[in-house]
CSV table of C-alpha atoms and ligand atoms in Angstrom, one decimal:
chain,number,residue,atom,x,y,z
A,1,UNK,CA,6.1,14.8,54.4
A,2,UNK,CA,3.1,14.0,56.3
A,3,UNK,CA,3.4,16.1,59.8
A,4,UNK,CA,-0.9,16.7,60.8
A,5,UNK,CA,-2.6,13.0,62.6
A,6,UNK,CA,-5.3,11.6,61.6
A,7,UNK,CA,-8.5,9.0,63.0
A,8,UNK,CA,-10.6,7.2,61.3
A,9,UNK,CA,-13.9,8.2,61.0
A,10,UNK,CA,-15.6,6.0,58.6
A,11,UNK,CA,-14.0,2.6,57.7
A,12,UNK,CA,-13.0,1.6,54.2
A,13,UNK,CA,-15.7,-1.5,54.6
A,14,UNK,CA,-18.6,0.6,55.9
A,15,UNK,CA,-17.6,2.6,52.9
A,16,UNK,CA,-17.9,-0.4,50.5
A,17,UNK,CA,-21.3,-1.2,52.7
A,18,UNK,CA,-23.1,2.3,51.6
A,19,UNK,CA,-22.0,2.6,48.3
A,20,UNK,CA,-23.5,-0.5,47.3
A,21,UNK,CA,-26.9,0.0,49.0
A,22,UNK,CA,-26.9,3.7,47.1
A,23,UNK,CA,-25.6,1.7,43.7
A,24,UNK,CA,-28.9,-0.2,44.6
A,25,UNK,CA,-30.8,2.3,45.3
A,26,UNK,CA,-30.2,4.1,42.4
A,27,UNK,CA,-30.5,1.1,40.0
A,28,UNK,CA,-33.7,0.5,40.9
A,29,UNK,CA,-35.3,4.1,41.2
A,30,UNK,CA,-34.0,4.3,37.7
A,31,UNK,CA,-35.5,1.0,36.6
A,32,UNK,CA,-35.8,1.5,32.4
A,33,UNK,CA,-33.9,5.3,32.6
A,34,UNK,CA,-30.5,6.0,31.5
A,35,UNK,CA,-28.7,7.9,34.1
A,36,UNK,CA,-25.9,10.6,33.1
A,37,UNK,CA,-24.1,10.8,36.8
A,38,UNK,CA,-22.0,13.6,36.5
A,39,UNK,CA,-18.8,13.7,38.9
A,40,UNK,CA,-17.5,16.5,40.7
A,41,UNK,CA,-14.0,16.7,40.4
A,42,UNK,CA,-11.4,16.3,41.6
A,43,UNK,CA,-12.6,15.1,45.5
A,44,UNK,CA,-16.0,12.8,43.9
A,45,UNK,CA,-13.7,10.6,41.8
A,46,UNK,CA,-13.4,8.0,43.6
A,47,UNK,CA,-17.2,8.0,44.8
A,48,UNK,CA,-18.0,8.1,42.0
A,49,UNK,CA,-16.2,5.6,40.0
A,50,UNK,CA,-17.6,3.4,42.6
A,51,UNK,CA,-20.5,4.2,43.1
A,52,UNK,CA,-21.0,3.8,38.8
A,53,UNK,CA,-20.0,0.7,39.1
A,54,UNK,CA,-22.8,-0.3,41.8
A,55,UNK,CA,-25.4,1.1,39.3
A,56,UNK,CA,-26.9,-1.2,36.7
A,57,UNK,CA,-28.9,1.0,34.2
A,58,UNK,CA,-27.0,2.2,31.9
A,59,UNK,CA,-25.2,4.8,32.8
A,60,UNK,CA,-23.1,7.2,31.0
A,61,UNK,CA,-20.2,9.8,33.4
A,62,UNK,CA,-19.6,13.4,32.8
A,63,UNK,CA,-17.3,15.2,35.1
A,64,UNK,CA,-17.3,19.2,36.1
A,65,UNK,CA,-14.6,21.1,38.4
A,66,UNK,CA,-15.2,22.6,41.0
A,67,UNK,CA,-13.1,24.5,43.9
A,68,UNK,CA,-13.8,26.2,46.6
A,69,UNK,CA,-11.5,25.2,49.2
A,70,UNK,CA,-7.7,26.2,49.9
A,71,UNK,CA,-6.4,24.1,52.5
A,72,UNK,CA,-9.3,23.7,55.6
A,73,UNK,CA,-10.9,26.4,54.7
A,74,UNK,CA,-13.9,27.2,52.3
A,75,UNK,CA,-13.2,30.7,50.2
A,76,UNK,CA,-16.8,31.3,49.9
A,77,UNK,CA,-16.6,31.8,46.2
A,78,UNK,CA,-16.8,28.7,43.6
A,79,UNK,CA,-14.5,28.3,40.5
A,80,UNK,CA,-16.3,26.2,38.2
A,81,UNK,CA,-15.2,24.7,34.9
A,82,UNK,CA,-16.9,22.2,32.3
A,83,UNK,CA,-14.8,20.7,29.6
A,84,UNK,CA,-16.4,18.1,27.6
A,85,UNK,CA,-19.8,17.9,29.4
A,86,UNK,CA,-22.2,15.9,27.4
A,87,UNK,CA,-25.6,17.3,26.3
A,88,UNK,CA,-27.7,18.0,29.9
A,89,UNK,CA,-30.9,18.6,27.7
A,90,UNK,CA,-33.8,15.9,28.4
A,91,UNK,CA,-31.6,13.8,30.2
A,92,UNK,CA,-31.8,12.3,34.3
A,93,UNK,CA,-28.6,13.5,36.0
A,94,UNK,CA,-27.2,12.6,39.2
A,95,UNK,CA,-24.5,15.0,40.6
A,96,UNK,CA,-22.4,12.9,42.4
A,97,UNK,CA,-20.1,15.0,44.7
A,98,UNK,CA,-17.9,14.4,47.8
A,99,UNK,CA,-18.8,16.2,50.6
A,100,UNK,CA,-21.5,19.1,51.3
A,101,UNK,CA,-20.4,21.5,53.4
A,102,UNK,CA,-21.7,25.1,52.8
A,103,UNK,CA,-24.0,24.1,49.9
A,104,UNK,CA,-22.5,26.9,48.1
A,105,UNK,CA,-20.7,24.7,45.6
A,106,UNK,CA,-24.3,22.1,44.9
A,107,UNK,CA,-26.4,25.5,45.0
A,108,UNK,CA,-24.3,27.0,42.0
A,109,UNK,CA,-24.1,23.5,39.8
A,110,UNK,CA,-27.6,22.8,40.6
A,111,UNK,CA,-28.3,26.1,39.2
A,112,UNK,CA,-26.0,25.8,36.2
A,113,UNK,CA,-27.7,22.3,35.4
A,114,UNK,CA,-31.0,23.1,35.9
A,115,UNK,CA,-30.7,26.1,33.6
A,116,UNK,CA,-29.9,23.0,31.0
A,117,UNK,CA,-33.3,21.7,31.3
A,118,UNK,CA,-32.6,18.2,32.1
A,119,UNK,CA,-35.3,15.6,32.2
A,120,UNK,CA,-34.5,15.5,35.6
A,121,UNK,CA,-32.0,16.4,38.8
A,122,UNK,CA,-30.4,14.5,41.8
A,123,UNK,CA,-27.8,15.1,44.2
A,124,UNK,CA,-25.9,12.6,45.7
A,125,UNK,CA,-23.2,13.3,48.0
A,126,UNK,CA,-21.1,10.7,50.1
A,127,UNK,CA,-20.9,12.6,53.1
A,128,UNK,CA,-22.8,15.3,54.7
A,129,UNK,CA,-22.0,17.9,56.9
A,130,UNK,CA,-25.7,19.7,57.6
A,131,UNK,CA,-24.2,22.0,60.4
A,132,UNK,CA,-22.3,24.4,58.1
A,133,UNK,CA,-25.0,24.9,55.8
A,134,UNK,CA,-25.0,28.4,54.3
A,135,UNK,CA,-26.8,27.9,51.2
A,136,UNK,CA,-30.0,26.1,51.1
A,137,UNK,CA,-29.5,22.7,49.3
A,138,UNK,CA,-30.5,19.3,50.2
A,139,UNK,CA,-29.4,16.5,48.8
A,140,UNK,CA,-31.4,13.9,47.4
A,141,UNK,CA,-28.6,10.9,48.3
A,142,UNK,CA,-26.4,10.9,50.8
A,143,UNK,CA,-23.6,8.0,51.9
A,144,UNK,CA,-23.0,9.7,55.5
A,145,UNK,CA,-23.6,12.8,57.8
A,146,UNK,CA,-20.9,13.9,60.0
A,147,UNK,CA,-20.6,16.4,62.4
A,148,UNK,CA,-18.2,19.4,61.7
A,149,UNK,CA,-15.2,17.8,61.3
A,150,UNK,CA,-12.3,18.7,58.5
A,151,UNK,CA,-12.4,14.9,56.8
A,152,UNK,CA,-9.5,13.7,54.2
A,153,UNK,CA,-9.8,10.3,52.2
A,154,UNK,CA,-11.9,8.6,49.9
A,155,UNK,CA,-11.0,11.4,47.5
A,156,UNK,CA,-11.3,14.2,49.8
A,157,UNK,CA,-7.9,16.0,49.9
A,158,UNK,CA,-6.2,18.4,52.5
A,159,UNK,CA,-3.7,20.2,50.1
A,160,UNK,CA,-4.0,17.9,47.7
A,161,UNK,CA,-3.5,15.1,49.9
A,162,UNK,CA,-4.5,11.9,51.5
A,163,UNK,CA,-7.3,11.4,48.6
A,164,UNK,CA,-5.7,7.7,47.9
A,165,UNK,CA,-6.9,7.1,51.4
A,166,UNK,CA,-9.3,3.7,51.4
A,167,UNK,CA,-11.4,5.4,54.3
A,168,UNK,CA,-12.4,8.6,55.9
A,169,UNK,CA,-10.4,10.1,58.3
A,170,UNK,CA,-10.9,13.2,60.5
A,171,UNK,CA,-8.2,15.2,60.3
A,172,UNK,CA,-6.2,16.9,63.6
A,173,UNK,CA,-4.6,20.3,62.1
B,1,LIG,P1,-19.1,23.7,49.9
B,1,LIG,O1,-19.3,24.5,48.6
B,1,LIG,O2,-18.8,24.5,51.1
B,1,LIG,O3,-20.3,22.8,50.2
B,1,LIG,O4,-17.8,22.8,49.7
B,1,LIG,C1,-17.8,21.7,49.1
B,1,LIG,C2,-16.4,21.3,48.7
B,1,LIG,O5,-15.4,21.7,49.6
B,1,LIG,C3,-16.4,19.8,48.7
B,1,LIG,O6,-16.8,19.3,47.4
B,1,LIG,C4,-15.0,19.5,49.0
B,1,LIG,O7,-14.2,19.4,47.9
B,1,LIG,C5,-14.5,20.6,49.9
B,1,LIG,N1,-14.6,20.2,51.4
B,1,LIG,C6,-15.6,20.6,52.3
B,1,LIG,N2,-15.4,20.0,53.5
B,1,LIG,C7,-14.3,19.3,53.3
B,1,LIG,C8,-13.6,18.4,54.3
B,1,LIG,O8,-13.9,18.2,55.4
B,1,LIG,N3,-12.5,17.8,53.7
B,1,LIG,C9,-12.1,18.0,52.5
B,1,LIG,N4,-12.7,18.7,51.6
B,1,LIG,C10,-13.8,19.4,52.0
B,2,LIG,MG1,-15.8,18.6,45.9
């Protein structure tokens, strides 16, 4: 039962637009690298499997959980699990994750990664949302900033919802 409304925000072809300019981006910053991109699930999957396929080094996908949200709101403390991540050691990763909003899920994987000693670190997140910043992160990529709005789509969920959503919508609860 779907009872909250929603807008869109970003269309599912300005979507397509950015993720292939990043793809590019990406490919040739990392001209003769091999990239590990590392997704953050479960809200980056879809970013990410996209975005992957806009790369063209070689480049190999890891995934990580991570939750701090229930429902609209952020709990302030991160759950984080990591089954079947590949060696971090020596190699260039790119965290690819949905949205920042506090930082305070980036600020404890950046932490966790860097403490891996990889060759090297990036963050690349589809959208941004500077104006609830509470940890201090920045990331290296980003698709979009928005303004403080609660966004579903794209792989962004509300309850576990929406994240089939081909574009991001702002979300009236
Ligand atoms: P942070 O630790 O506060 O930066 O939260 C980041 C995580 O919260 C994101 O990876 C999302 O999974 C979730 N999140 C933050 N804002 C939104 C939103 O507007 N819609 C859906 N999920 C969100
Ligand atoms: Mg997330």
């Amino acid at each position: 039962m779907t009872a909250e409304k929603y807008t869109v925000l970003i269309s599912k072809e300005e979507i397509h637009r950015r993720v292939k300019e990043l793809g590019k981006q990406l490919s040739s910053e990392y001209a003769g690298k091999e990239i590990l991109l590392i997704c953050t699930l479960k809200g980056a999957v879809i970013f990410a499997s996209d975005l992957a396929r806009s790369i063209k080094v070689p480049c190999e996908i890891g995934f990580v959980k991570a939750k701090s949200y229930s429902g609209d709101r952020s709990t302030g403390s991160v759950d984080i699990s990591f089954e079947d991540l590949p060696d971090i050691k020596g190699r260039h990763i790119i965290i690819a994750e949905d949205i920042i909003d506090t930082g305070l899920t980036l600020k404890k994987l950046s932490e966790y990664f860097l403490a891996k000693e990889p060759a090297s670190m990036k963050i690349c997140a589809f959208l941004d949302k500077p104006s609830r910043r509470k940890a201090d992160i920045k990331a290296d990529y980003i698709g979009f900033e928005i303004e403080d709005h609660f966004v579903v789509g794209y792989g962004l969920d509300h309850n576990e919802k929406y994240r089939n959503l081909p574009f991001i919508a702002k979300l009236e609860l």
